[in-house]
């Protein structure tokens, strides 16, 4: 269902305080996240080796996570440190997971520990860039994470699902183009000389630009493994070059989508917007975050109901149109990564069969 030897966003940094753990299931694996006395984050299997209680129901003391059932203290490496009046250092270690914290997010590697490399943690233009301001949130959605990738790599649905905010008929009328560059899928659509939809009229006003003039609008969707979708969006006053227009005549942003599988049919959706205008205006960040959160909330019911339909009709073959190319190519890339991970195990199994 999902690649494992890769980095996923597990949490926003502020979700993991100093005094208590956070429980989160990633790729079907229950994890307990916590910070040591220096504030460095760690992750272990959310399973106490004593009686199987969730470690996330415990508390953090110094450099240990203390089980809330009988007081067993677990180190950041998954090894048992102590337990009142008991000898427990001989307990086998439980699994720990590599984590890396950067730019307000905590990343986790759910696969082979030996292959974890922090140099592989993705970095995007807006991260740590003072020219951008970021605001976002988190939704838990009961659907296969790939349905969200489909949703974001085909923005035609905006005309219908988001008709009162970012949708407009021109999205239907202007064809999109999809291309693949290695492990990067790009779907792009450019609309020229149109009226800005309500959300972008608001953005123009907030950037002290007229909202009653024709604009050029762009949507450039970027998928990169394992499940990240970054979308360049914006409008510029018509006739100034559209996507390439100077910052003074446009309102431009990156829509940020970190999509982390929870189970086969549920996901953690870390959404946000990194805007490239008035980055120091915190009230503007809050206002845009509120508006964007409502827009993403409109997707939630559609995706969850879609998942229920697909679960009820598992053998039903779905139709494919040219607008689906971005999602199709993204899924092919995911499948290729999963196949590459599974190949060594399949080869080992085959070799054992021959030896037998």
XYZ file of C-alpha atoms in Angstrom:
356
model
C 0.000 0.000 0.000
C 2.837 2.441 0.741
C 6.633 2.717 0.591
C 8.357 2.275 3.953
C 11.991 3.178 3.303
C 11.282 6.877 3.142
C 10.525 9.923 5.304
C 6.947 10.865 6.208
C 5.728 13.859 8.169
C 4.647 12.430 11.516
C 3.652 15.596 13.356
C 3.989 19.327 13.576
C 6.689 20.261 16.074
C 4.232 21.888 18.475
C 2.242 18.646 18.742
C 4.998 17.061 20.840
C 5.405 18.906 24.158
C 8.203 18.333 26.652
C 6.181 16.500 29.290
C 4.022 13.942 27.492
C 4.125 11.648 24.469
C 2.097 11.747 21.292
C 0.401 8.642 19.906
C 0.235 8.364 16.128
C -0.104 5.418 13.758
C 2.056 5.709 10.641
C 1.903 3.130 7.822
C -0.044 0.718 10.062
C 2.582 0.976 12.824
C 1.621 2.440 16.234
C 4.263 4.898 17.400
C 4.845 6.942 20.542
C 6.700 10.227 19.988
C 8.365 12.106 22.835
C 11.217 14.493 23.638
C 14.238 13.830 25.832
C 15.555 16.284 28.399
C 17.344 18.226 25.648
C 14.177 18.563 23.598
C 15.316 16.100 20.928
C 12.431 14.020 19.568
C 12.360 10.229 19.509
C 9.878 7.567 18.440
C 9.341 4.019 19.694
C 6.753 1.348 19.090
C 3.678 2.261 21.139
C 3.848 -1.023 23.048
C 5.169 -1.645 26.537
C 7.115 -4.952 26.600
C 5.829 -5.699 30.099
C 2.073 -6.085 29.531
C 1.506 -4.551 26.118
C 0.053 -1.249 27.320
C 0.369 1.783 24.995
C 3.428 3.732 26.055
C 1.720 6.885 24.772
C -0.545 6.744 27.849
C 2.477 7.378 30.040
C 4.605 10.429 30.789
C 8.063 11.762 30.007
C 10.649 11.862 32.791
C 14.121 13.086 31.869
C 15.333 11.030 28.927
C 12.762 8.256 29.355
C 9.174 7.508 28.486
C 7.480 5.990 31.544
C 4.633 3.557 30.971
C 1.394 4.691 32.586
C 0.456 1.158 33.634
C 3.276 -0.116 35.896
C 6.010 2.528 35.588
C 8.439 0.816 33.207
C 10.842 3.453 31.871
C 11.820 3.236 28.194
C 14.799 4.966 26.591
C 14.802 6.768 23.256
C 16.483 3.732 21.684
C 13.687 1.348 22.727
C 15.690 -0.246 25.548
C 14.148 -0.691 28.984
C 15.919 1.502 31.523
C 14.174 0.778 34.827
C 11.031 -0.241 36.673
C 10.245 0.200 40.385
C 11.590 -2.746 42.438
C 12.193 -4.859 39.312
C 15.171 -5.997 37.242
C 14.269 -5.184 33.668
C 17.473 -4.271 31.858
C 17.488 -7.728 30.285
C 14.218 -7.027 28.488
C 14.636 -7.146 24.706
C 14.448 -3.695 23.154
C 11.282 -2.660 21.388
C 11.508 -1.039 18.004
C 12.605 2.555 17.706
C 12.153 4.670 14.581
C 14.535 7.225 13.070
C 13.167 10.762 13.358
C 14.338 14.128 12.118
C 12.946 17.543 13.016
C 13.162 20.416 10.560
C 11.199 23.543 9.618
C 8.372 22.934 12.071
C 7.771 19.272 11.216
C 8.838 15.960 12.680
C 9.730 13.336 10.074
C 9.761 9.577 10.686
C 11.290 6.665 8.751
C 9.016 3.595 9.203
C 11.179 1.187 7.186
C 14.643 -0.355 7.434
C 16.607 1.624 10.042
C 19.893 0.897 8.287
C 18.697 2.734 5.195
C 17.548 5.899 6.990
C 19.487 8.962 5.861
C 18.568 12.481 6.957
C 20.032 13.795 3.698
C 16.961 12.263 2.044
C 14.527 14.415 4.030
C 12.942 16.576 1.320
C 13.401 20.319 1.266
C 11.164 22.726 -0.605
C 11.660 26.319 -1.730
C 9.427 27.825 0.947
C 10.971 26.030 3.933
C 13.155 28.339 5.972
C 12.829 31.046 3.320
C 12.146 34.517 4.791
C 10.379 35.536 1.565
C 7.529 33.192 2.522
C 5.069 33.001 5.410
C 3.581 29.617 6.305
C 0.362 28.673 8.047
C -1.347 25.301 8.121
C -3.067 22.551 10.037
C -3.892 18.858 10.196
C -6.915 16.806 9.160
C -7.485 13.124 9.869
C -9.300 11.645 6.877
C -10.792 8.148 6.603
C -9.584 7.331 3.107
C -6.737 5.661 1.246
C -3.944 8.255 1.077
C -3.725 7.756 -2.688
C -7.220 9.207 -3.100
C -5.907 12.494 -1.726
C -3.009 12.378 -4.169
C -5.516 11.850 -6.997
C -7.524 14.792 -5.671
C -4.559 17.160 -5.580
C -3.040 16.134 -8.899
C -6.351 16.800 -10.692
C -7.763 20.180 -9.661
C -10.729 19.955 -12.019
C -12.826 19.092 -8.972
C -12.419 22.668 -7.716
C -15.163 23.817 -10.091
C -17.637 21.623 -8.233
C -16.383 20.905 -4.704
C -15.067 24.443 -4.125
C -17.498 26.463 -6.242
C -17.769 29.269 -3.659
C -14.069 29.747 -2.962
C -11.470 28.744 -5.574
C -13.565 26.988 -8.213
C -14.465 28.489 -11.588
C -15.583 27.219 -14.982
C -12.265 28.077 -16.645
C -10.627 25.190 -14.765
C -12.882 22.825 -16.727
C -12.387 24.660 -19.992
C -8.595 24.974 -20.020
C -6.775 21.645 -20.519
C -3.975 20.593 -18.204
C -0.680 19.000 -19.181
C 1.134 16.235 -17.283
C 4.777 15.261 -17.559
C 7.144 13.020 -15.615
C 10.731 13.966 -14.786
C 12.347 11.038 -12.983
C 10.684 10.771 -9.557
C 8.733 13.973 -10.112
C 5.241 14.253 -11.629
C 4.066 17.689 -12.774
C 0.547 18.645 -13.847
C 0.057 22.268 -14.905
C -2.780 24.496 -16.050
C -2.622 28.169 -17.078
C -5.705 30.378 -17.429
C -5.410 33.818 -19.027
C -7.581 36.913 -18.885
C -10.161 35.558 -16.445
C -12.010 36.873 -13.407
C -10.389 35.853 -10.131
C -12.509 33.526 -7.933
C -13.484 34.686 -4.398
C -10.421 33.366 -2.544
C -8.006 34.960 -4.979
C -9.929 38.241 -5.011
C -9.357 38.289 -1.271
C -5.656 37.540 -1.777
C -5.341 40.396 -4.297
C -6.951 42.836 -1.872
C -4.720 41.667 0.953
C -1.732 42.331 -1.285
C -3.106 45.822 -2.061
C -3.962 44.939 -5.664
C -7.296 45.539 -7.451
C -9.691 42.580 -7.357
C -11.910 43.738 -10.255
C -9.354 43.431 -13.055
C -8.768 40.389 -15.329
C -6.044 38.069 -14.098
C -3.845 35.268 -15.335
C -4.104 32.237 -13.051
C -1.865 29.181 -12.720
C -1.948 25.793 -11.007
C 1.254 23.721 -11.122
C 1.005 20.479 -9.133
C 4.211 18.705 -8.119
C 4.149 15.131 -6.773
C 7.287 13.680 -5.196
C 7.656 10.406 -3.271
C 6.433 9.055 -1.084
C 3.300 11.203 -0.949
C 4.098 14.921 -1.024
C 2.158 17.298 -3.268
C 3.288 20.915 -3.553
C 1.135 23.148 -5.742
C 2.243 26.489 -7.145
C -0.885 28.646 -7.281
C -1.614 32.291 -7.820
C -3.006 35.082 -9.922
C -1.330 38.051 -11.584
C -2.896 41.087 -13.166
C -3.437 40.106 -16.796
C -0.780 40.979 -19.330
C 2.206 40.960 -16.962
C 3.505 37.453 -17.655
C 1.260 35.279 -15.504
C 3.346 32.847 -13.468
C 6.500 34.762 -14.392
C 5.034 38.188 -13.507
C 6.852 40.435 -11.013
C 5.850 39.984 -7.361
C 4.409 43.508 -7.284
C 1.482 42.574 -9.558
C 0.551 39.121 -8.289
C -0.526 37.061 -5.303
C 1.388 33.781 -5.351
C 1.700 30.849 -2.976
C 2.625 27.219 -2.546
C -0.183 24.939 -1.382
C 1.555 22.483 0.945
C 0.276 18.900 1.186
C 2.117 16.314 3.279
C 0.038 13.151 3.036
C 0.944 10.467 5.575
C -0.749 7.045 5.539
C -2.174 5.928 8.871
C -3.765 2.641 7.765
C -4.864 1.203 4.416
C -7.983 3.379 4.563
C -7.026 6.402 6.679
C -4.449 9.173 6.576
C -2.987 12.206 8.302
C -3.237 15.243 6.062
C -0.831 18.062 6.936
C -2.044 21.011 4.881
C -0.854 24.556 4.604
C -0.068 27.534 2.436
C 3.290 29.231 2.026
C 2.575 32.645 0.515
C 5.038 34.920 -1.180
C 3.541 38.275 -0.264
C 3.584 40.224 3.003
C 5.385 37.398 4.836
C 5.706 39.380 8.105
C 1.946 39.952 8.488
C 0.850 37.383 11.101
C -2.801 38.453 11.002
C -2.769 37.816 7.258
C -1.283 34.365 7.869
C -4.120 33.605 10.275
C -6.769 34.886 7.880
C -5.469 32.839 4.957
C -5.088 29.743 7.132
C -8.722 30.032 8.215
C -9.886 30.374 4.620
C -7.721 27.541 3.358
C -8.793 25.265 6.206
C -12.423 25.692 5.186
C -11.539 24.878 1.574
C -9.757 21.671 2.545
C -12.640 20.791 4.832
C -14.862 20.721 1.755
C -12.773 17.842 0.387
C -13.091 15.755 3.528
C -16.656 14.489 3.118
C -16.158 13.775 -0.579
C -13.025 11.687 0.037
C -14.473 9.735 2.952
C -17.677 8.948 1.059
C -15.603 7.993 -1.982
C -13.621 5.537 0.173
C -16.829 3.954 1.467
C -18.083 3.494 -2.085
C -14.815 1.927 -3.208
C -14.826 -0.408 -0.186
C -18.397 -1.459 -0.984
C -17.541 -2.125 -4.641
C -13.973 -3.479 -4.508
C -14.132 -5.156 -7.931
C -15.573 -2.179 -9.769
C -13.193 -0.868 -12.453
C -13.023 2.928 -12.516
C -12.978 5.003 -15.690
C -9.912 7.033 -16.595
C -9.870 10.389 -18.396
C -7.046 12.639 -19.554
C -7.508 14.810 -16.443
C -6.483 11.788 -14.334
C -2.966 11.636 -15.807
C -1.295 13.306 -12.820
C -2.781 10.877 -10.319
C -2.149 7.887 -12.572
C 1.518 8.759 -13.036
C 1.926 9.425 -9.305
C 0.480 6.011 -8.477
C 2.792 4.353 -10.984
C 5.739 5.978 -9.249
C 4.499 4.788 -5.837
C 4.030 1.241 -7.194
C 7.553 1.269 -8.603
C 9.011 2.257 -5.230
C 7.033 -0.445 -3.411
C 8.129 -3.068 -5.950
C 11.771 -2.035 -5.502
C 11.465 -2.411 -1.721
C 9.849 -5.830 -1.995
C 12.225 -7.192 -4.633
C 15.047 -8.275 -2.216
C 12.557 -10.200 -0.056
C 11.079 -11.886 -3.113
C 14.539 -12.820 -4.378
C 15.508 -14.255 -0.995
C 12.323 -16.297 -0.859
C 12.971 -17.627 -4.362
C 16.545 -18.572 -3.463
C 15.360 -20.454 -0.384
C 12.871 -22.354 -2.529
C 15.608 -23.380 -4.959
C 17.887 -24.495 -2.102
C 15.102 -26.605 -0.626
